[in-house]
Short mmCIF file of N, CA, C and O in Angstrom, two decimals:
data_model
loop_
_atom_site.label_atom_id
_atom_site.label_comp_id
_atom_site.label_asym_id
_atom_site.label_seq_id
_atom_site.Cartn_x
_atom_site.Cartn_y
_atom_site.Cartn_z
N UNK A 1 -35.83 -57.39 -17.30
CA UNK A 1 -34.93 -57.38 -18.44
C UNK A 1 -33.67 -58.14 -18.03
O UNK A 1 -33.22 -58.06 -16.88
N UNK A 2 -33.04 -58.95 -19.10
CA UNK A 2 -32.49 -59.97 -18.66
C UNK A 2 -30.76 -59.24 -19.03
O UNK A 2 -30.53 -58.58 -20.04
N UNK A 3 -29.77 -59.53 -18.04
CA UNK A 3 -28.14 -58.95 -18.77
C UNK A 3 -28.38 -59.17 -19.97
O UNK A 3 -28.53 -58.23 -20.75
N UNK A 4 -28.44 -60.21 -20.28
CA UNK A 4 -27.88 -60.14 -21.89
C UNK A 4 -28.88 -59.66 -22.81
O UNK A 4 -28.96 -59.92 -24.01
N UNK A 5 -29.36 -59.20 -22.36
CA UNK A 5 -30.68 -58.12 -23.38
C UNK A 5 -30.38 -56.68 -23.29
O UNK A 5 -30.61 -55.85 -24.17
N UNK A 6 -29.79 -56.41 -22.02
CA UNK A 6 -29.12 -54.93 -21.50
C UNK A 6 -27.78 -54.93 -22.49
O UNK A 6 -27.65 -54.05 -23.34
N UNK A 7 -26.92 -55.85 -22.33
CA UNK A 7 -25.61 -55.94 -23.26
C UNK A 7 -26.05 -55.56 -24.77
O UNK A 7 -25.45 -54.76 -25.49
N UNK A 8 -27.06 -56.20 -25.06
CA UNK A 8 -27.19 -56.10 -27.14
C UNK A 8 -27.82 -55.19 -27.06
O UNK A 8 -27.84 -54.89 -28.26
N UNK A 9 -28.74 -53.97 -26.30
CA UNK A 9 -29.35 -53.21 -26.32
C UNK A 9 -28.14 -51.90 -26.26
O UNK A 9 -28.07 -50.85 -26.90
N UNK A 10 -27.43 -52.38 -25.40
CA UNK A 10 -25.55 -51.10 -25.24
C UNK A 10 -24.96 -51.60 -26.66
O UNK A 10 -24.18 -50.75 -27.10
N UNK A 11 -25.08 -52.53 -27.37
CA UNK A 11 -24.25 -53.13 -28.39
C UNK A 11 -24.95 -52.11 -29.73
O UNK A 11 -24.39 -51.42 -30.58
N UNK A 12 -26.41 -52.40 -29.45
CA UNK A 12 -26.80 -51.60 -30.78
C UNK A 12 -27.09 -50.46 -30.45
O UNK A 12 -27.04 -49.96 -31.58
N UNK A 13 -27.39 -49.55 -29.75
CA UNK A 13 -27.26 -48.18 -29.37
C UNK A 13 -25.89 -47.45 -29.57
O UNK A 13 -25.69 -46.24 -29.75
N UNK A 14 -25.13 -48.33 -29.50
CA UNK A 14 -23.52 -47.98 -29.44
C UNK A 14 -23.29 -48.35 -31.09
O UNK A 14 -22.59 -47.59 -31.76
N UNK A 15 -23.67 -49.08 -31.47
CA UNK A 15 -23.27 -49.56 -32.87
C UNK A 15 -23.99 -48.08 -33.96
O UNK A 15 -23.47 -47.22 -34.67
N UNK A 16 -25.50 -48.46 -33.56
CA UNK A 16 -26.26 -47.03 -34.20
C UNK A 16 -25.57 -45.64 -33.80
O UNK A 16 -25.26 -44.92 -34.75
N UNK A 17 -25.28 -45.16 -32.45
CA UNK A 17 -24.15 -44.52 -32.84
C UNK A 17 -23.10 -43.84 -33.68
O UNK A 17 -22.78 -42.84 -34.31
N UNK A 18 -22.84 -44.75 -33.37
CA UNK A 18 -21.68 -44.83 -34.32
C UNK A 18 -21.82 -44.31 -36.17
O UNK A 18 -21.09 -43.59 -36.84
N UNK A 19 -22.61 -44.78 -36.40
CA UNK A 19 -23.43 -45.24 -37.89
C UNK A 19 -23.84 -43.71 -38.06
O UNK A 19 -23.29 -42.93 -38.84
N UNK A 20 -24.86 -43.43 -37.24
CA UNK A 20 -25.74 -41.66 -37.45
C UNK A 20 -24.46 -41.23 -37.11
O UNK A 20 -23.99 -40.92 -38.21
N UNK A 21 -23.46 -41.00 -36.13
CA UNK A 21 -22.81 -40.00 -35.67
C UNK A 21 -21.74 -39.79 -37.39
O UNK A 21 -21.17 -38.70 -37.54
N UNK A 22 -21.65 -40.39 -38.00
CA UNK A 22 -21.16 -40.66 -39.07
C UNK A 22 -21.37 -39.73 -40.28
O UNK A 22 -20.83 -38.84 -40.93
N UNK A 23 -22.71 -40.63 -40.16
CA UNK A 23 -23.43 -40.06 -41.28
C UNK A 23 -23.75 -38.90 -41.30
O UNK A 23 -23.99 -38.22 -42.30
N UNK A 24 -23.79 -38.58 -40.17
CA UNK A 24 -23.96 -36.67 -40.17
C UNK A 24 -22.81 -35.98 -40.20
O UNK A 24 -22.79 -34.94 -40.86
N UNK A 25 -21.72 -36.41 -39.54
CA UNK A 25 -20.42 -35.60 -39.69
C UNK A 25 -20.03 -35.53 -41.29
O UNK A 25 -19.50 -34.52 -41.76
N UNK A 26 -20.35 -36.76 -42.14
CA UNK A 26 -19.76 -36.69 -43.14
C UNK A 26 -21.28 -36.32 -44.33
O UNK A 26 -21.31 -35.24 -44.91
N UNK A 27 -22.21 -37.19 -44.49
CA UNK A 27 -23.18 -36.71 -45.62
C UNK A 27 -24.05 -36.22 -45.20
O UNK A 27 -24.82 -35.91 -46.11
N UNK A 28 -24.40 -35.94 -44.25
CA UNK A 28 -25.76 -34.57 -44.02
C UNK A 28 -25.00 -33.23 -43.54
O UNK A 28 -25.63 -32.18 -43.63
N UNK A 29 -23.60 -33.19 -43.00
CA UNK A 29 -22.97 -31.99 -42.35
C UNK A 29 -23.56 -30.81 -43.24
O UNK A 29 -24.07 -29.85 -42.67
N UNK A 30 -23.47 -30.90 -44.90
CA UNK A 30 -23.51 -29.41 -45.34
C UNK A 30 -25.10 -29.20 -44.98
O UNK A 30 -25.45 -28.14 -44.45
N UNK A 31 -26.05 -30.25 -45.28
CA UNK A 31 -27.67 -29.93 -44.82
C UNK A 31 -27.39 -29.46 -43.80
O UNK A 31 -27.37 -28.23 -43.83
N UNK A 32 -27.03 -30.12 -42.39
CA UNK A 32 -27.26 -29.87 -40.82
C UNK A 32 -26.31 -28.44 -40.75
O UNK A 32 -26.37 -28.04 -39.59
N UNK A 33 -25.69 -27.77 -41.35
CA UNK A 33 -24.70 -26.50 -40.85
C UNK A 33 -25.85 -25.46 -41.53
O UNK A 33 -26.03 -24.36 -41.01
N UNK A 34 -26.63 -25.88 -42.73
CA UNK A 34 -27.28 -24.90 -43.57
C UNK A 34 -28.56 -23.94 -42.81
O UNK A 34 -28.94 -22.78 -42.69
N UNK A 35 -28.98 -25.73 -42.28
CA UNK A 35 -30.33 -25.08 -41.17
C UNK A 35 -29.98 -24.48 -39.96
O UNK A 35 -30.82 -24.12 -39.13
N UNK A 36 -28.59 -24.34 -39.81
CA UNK A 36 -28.21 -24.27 -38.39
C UNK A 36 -28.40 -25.40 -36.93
O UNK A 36 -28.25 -25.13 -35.74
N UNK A 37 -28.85 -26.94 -37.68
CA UNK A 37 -29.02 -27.55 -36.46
C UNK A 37 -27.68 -28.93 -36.33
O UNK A 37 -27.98 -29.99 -35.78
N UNK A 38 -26.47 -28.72 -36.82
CA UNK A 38 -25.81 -29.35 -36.92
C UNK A 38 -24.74 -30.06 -35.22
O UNK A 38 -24.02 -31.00 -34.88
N UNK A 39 -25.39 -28.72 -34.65
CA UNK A 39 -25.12 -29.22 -33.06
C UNK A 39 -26.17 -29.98 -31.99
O UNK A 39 -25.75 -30.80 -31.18
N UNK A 40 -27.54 -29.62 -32.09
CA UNK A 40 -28.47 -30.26 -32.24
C UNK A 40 -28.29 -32.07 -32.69
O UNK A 40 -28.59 -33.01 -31.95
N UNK A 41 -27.89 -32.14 -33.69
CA UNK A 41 -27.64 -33.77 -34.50
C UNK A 41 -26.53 -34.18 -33.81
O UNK A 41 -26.30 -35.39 -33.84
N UNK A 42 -25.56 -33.26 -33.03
CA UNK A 42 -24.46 -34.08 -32.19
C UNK A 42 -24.36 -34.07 -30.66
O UNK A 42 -23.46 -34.50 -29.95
N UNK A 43 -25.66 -33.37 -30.28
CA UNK A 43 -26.47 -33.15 -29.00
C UNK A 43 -26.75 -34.94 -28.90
O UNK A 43 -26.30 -35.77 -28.10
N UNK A 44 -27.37 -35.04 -29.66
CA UNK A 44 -28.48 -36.40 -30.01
C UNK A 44 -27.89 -37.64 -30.10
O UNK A 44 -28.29 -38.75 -29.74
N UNK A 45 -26.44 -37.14 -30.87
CA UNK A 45 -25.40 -38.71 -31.28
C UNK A 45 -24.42 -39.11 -29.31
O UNK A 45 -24.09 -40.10 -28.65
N UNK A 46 -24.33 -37.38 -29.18
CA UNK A 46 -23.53 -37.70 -27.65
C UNK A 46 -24.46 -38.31 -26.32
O UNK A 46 -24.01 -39.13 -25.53
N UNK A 47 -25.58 -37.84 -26.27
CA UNK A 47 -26.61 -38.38 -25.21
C UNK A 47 -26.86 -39.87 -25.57
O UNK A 47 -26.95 -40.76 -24.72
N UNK A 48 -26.95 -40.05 -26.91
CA UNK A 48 -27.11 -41.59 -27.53
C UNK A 48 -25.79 -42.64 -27.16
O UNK A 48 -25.92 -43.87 -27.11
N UNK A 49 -24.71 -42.05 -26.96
CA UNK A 49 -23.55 -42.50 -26.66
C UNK A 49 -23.27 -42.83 -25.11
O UNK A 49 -22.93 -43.97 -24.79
N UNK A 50 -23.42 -41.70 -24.08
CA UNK A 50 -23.42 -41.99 -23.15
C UNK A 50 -24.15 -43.22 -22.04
O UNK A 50 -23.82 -43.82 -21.01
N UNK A 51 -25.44 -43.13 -23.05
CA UNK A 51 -25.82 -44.29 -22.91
C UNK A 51 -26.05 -45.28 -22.98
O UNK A 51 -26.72 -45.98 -22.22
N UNK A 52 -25.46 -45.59 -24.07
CA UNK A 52 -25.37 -46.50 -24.44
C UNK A 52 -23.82 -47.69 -23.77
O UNK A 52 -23.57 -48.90 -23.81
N UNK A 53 -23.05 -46.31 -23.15
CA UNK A 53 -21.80 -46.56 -22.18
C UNK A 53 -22.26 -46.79 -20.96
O UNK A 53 -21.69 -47.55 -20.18
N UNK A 54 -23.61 -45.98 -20.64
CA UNK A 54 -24.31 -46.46 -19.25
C UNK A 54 -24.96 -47.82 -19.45
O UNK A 54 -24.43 -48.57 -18.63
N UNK A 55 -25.81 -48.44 -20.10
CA UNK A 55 -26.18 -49.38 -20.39
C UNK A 55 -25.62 -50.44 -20.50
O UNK A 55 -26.30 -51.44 -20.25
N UNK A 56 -23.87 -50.66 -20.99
CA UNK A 56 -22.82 -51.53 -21.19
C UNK A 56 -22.79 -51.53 -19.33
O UNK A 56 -23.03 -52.63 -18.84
N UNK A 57 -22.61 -50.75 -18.66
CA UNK A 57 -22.11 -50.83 -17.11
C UNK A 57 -23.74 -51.95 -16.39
O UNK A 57 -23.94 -53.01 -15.80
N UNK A 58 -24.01 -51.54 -16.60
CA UNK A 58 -25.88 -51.62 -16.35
C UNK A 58 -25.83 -52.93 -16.35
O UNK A 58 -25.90 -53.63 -15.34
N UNK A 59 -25.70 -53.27 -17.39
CA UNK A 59 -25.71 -54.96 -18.27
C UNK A 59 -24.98 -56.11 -17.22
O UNK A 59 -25.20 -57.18 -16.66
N UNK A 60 -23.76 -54.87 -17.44
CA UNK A 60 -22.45 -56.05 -16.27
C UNK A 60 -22.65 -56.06 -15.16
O UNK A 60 -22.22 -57.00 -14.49
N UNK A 61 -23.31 -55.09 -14.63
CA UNK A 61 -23.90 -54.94 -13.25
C UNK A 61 -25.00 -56.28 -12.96
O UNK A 61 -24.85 -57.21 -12.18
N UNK A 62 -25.94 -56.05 -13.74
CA UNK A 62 -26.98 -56.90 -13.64
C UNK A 62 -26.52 -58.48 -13.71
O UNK A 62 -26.85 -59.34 -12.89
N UNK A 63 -25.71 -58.66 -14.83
CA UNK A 63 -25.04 -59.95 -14.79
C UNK A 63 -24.36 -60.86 -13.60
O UNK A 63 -24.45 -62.06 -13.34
N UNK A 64 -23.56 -59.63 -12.91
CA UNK A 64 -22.73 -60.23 -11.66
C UNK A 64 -24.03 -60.17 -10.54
O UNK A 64 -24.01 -61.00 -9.64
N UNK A 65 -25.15 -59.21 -10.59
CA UNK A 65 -25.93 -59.36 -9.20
C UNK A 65 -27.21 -59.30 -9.47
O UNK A 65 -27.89 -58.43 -8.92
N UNK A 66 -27.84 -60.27 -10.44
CA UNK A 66 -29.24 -60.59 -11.45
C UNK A 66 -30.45 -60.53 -10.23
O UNK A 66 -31.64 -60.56 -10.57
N UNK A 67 -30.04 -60.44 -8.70
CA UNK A 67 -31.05 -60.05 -7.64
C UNK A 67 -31.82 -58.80 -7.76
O UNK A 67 -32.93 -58.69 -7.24
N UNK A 68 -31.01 -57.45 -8.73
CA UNK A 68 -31.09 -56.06 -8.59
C UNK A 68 -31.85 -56.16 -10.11
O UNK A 68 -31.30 -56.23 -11.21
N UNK A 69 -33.28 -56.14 -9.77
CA UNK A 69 -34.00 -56.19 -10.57
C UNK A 69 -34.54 -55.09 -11.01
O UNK A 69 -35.41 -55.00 -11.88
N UNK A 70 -33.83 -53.91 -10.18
CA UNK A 70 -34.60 -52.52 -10.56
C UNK A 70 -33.80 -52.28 -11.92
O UNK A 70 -34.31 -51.87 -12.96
N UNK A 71 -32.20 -52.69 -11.71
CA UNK A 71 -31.67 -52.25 -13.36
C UNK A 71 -32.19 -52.95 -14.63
O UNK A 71 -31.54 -52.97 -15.67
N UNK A 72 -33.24 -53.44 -14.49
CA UNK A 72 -34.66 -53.90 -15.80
C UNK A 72 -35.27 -52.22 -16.18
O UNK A 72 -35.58 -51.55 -17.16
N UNK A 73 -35.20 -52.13 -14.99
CA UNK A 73 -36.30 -50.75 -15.11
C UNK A 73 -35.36 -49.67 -15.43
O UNK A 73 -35.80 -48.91 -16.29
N UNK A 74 -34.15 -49.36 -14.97
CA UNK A 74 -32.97 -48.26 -15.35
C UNK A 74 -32.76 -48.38 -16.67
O UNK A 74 -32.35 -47.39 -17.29
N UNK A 75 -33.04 -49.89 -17.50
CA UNK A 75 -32.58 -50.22 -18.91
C UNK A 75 -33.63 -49.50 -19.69
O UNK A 75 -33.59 -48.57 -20.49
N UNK A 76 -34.61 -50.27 -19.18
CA UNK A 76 -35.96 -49.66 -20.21
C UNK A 76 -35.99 -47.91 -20.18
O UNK A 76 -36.07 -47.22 -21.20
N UNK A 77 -35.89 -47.25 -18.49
CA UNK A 77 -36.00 -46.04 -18.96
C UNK A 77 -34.88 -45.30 -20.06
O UNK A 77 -35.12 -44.59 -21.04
N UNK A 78 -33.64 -45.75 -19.51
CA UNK A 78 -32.72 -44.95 -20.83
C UNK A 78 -33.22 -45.39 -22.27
O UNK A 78 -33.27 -44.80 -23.35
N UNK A 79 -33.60 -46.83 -21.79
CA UNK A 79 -34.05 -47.04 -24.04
C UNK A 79 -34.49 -45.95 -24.56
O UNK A 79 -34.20 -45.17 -25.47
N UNK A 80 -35.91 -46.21 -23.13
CA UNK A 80 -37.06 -45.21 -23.93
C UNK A 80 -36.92 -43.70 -23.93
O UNK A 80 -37.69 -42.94 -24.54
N UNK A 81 -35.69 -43.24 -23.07
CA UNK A 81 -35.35 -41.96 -23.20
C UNK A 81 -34.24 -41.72 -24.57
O UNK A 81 -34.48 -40.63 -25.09
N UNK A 82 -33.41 -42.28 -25.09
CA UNK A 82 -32.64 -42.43 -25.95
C UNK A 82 -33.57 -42.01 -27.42
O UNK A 82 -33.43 -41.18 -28.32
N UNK A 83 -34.62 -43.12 -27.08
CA UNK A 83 -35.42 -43.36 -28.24
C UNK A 83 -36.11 -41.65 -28.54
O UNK A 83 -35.99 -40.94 -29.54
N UNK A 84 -36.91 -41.40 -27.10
CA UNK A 84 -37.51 -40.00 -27.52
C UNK A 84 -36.48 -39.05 -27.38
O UNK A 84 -36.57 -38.21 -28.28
N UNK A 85 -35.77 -38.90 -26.81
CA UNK A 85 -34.49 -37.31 -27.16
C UNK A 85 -33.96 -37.54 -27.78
O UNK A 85 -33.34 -36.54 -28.13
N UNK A 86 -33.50 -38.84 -28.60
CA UNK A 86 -32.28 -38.38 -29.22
C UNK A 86 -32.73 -38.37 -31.01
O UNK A 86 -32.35 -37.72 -31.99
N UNK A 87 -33.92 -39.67 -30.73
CA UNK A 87 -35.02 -40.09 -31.88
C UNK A 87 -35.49 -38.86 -32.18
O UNK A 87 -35.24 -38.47 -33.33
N UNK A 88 -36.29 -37.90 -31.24
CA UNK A 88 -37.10 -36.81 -31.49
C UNK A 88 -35.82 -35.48 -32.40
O UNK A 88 -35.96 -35.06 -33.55
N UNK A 89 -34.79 -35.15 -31.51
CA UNK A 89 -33.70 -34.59 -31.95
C UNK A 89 -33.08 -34.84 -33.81
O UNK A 89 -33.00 -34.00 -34.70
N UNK A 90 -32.72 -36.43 -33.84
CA UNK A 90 -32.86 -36.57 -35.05
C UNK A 90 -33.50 -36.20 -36.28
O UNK A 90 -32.94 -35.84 -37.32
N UNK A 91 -35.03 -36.36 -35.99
CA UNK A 91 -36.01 -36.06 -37.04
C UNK A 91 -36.41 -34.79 -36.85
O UNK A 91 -37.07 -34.40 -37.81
N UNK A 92 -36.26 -33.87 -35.87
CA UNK A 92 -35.93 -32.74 -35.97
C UNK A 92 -35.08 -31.93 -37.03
O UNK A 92 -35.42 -30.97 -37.72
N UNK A 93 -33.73 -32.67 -36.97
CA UNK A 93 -32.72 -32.50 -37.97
C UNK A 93 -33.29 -32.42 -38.97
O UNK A 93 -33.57 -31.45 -39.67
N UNK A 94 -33.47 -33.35 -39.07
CA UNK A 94 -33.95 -34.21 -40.71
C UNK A 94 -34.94 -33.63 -41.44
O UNK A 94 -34.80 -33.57 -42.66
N UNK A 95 -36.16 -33.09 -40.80
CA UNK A 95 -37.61 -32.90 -41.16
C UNK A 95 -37.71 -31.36 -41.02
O UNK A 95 -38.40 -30.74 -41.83
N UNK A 96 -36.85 -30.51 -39.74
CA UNK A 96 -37.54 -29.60 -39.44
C UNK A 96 -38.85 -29.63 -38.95
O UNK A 96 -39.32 -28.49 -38.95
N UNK A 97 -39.27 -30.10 -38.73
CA UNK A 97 -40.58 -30.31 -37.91
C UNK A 97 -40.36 -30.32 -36.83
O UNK A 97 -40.03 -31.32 -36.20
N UNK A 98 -40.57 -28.72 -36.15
CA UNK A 98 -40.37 -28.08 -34.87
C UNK A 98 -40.66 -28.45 -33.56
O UNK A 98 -40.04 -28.49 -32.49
N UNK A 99 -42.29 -28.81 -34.10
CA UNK A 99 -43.44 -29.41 -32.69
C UNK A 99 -42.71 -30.52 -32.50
O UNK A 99 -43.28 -30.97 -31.51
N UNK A 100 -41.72 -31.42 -32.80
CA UNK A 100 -40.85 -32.41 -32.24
C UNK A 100 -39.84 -31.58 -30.68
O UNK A 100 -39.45 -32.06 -29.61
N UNK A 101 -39.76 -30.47 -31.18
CA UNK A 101 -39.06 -30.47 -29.99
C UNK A 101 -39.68 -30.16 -28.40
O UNK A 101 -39.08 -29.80 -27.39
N UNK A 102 -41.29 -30.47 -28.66
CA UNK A 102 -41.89 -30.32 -27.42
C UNK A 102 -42.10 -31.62 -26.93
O UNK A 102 -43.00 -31.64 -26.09
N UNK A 103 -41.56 -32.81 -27.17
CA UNK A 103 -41.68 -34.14 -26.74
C UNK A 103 -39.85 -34.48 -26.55
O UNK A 103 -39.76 -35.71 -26.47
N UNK A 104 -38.99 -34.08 -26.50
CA UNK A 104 -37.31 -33.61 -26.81
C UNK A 104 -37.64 -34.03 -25.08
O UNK A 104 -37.22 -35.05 -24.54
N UNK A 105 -38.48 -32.97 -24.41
CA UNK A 105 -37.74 -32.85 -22.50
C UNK A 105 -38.81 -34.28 -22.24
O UNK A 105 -38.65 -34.38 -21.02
N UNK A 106 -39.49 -35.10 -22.49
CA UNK A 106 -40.24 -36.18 -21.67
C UNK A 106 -38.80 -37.35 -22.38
O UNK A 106 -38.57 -38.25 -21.56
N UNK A 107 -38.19 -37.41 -23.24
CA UNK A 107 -36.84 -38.17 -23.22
C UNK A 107 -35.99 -37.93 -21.77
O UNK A 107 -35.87 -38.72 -20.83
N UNK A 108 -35.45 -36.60 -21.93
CA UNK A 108 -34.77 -36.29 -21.34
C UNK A 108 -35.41 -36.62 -19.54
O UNK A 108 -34.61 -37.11 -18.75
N UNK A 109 -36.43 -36.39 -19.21
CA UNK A 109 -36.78 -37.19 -17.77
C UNK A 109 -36.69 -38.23 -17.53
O UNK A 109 -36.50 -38.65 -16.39
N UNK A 110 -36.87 -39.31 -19.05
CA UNK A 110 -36.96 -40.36 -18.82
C UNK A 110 -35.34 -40.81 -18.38
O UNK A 110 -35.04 -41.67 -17.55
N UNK A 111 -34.44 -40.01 -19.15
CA UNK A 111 -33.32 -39.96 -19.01
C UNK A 111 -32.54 -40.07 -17.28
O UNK A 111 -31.73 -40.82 -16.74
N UNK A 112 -33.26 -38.96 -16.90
CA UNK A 112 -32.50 -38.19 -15.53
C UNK A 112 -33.69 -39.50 -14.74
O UNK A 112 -32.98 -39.93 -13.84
N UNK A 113 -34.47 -39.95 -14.70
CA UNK A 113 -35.41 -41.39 -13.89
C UNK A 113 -34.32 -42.69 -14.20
O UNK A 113 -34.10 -43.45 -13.26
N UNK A 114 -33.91 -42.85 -14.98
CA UNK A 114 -33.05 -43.82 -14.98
C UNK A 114 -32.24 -44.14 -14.10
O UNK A 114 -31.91 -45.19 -13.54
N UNK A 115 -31.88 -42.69 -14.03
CA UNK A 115 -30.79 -42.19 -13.23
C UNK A 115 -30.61 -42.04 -11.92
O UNK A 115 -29.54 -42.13 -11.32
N UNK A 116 -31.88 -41.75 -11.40
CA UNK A 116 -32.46 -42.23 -10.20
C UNK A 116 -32.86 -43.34 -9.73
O UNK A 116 -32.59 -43.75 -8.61
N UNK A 117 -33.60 -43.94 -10.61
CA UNK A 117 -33.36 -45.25 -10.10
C UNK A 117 -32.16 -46.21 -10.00
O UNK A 117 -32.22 -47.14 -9.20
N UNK A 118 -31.37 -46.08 -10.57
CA UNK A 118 -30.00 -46.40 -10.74
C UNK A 118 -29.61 -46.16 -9.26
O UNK A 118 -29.15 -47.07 -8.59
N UNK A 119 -29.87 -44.59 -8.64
CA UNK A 119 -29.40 -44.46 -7.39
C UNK A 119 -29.83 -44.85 -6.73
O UNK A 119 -28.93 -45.41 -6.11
N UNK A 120 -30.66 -45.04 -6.30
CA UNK A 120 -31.94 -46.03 -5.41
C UNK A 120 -31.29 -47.59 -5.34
O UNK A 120 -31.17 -48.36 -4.38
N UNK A 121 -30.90 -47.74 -6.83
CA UNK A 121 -30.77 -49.84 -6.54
C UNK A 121 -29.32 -49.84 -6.15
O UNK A 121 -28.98 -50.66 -5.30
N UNK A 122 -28.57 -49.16 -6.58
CA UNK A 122 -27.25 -48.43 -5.85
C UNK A 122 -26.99 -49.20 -4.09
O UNK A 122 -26.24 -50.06 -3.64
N UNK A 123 -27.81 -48.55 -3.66
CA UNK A 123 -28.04 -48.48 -2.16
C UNK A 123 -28.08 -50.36 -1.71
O UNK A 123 -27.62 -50.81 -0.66
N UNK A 124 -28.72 -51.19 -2.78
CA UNK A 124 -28.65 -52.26 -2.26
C UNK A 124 -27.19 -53.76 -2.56
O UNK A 124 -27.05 -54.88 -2.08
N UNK A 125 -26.26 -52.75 -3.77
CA UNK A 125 -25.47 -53.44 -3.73
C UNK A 125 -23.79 -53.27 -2.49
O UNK A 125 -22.91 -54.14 -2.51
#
């Protein structure tokens, strides 16, 4: 994965963000407080955020030292962890459709693997 694919990938994660974290504070809040999962939907917008702040670092990292080819692989895992915890979390919200939250923790590893590998390529700069 190339920096500047890591950068627009922090750009729109951060942008989407922004957008859901929104849209729920302001036009789904009375739905999301009713079902009781209105912390849940800001579980999902903050994990979506952080990484999308990790991913901006990631990007610039990769840019200045494009040798450290493992942060390809640190990118993809947060995508794809973003995508299933925070994705799964969402339509949770949204749907109530419970059995979503048994695919919620394979995000979240993908999450904390990122993270490790991150520490691992760490070691070579």
């Amino acid at each position: 994965m190339t920096a500047r694919l890591v950068l627009q990938l922090a750009a729109l994660l951060g942008a989407l963000g922004v957008g859901i974290g929104a849209f729920g504070a302001h036009g789904l809040r009375k739905m999301l407080e009713a079902s009781g999962r209105f912390e849940t939907f800001e579980t999902a917008v903050r994990y979506q955020f952080y990484h999308a702040l990790a991913l901006l670092a990631v990007g610039i990292l990769l840019h200045v030292k494009p040798e450290l080819r493992s942060l390809g692989t640190v990118a993809w895992l947060w995508l794809g962890g973003v995508l299933v915890f925070s994705g799964s979390l969402y339509v949770l919200c949204l749907t109530g459709i419970t059995k979503l939250g048994a695919v919620t923790p394979i995000g979240g590893v993908l999450l904390i693997a990122g993270w490790v590998v991150l520490l691992l390529a760490a070691r070579q700069v």
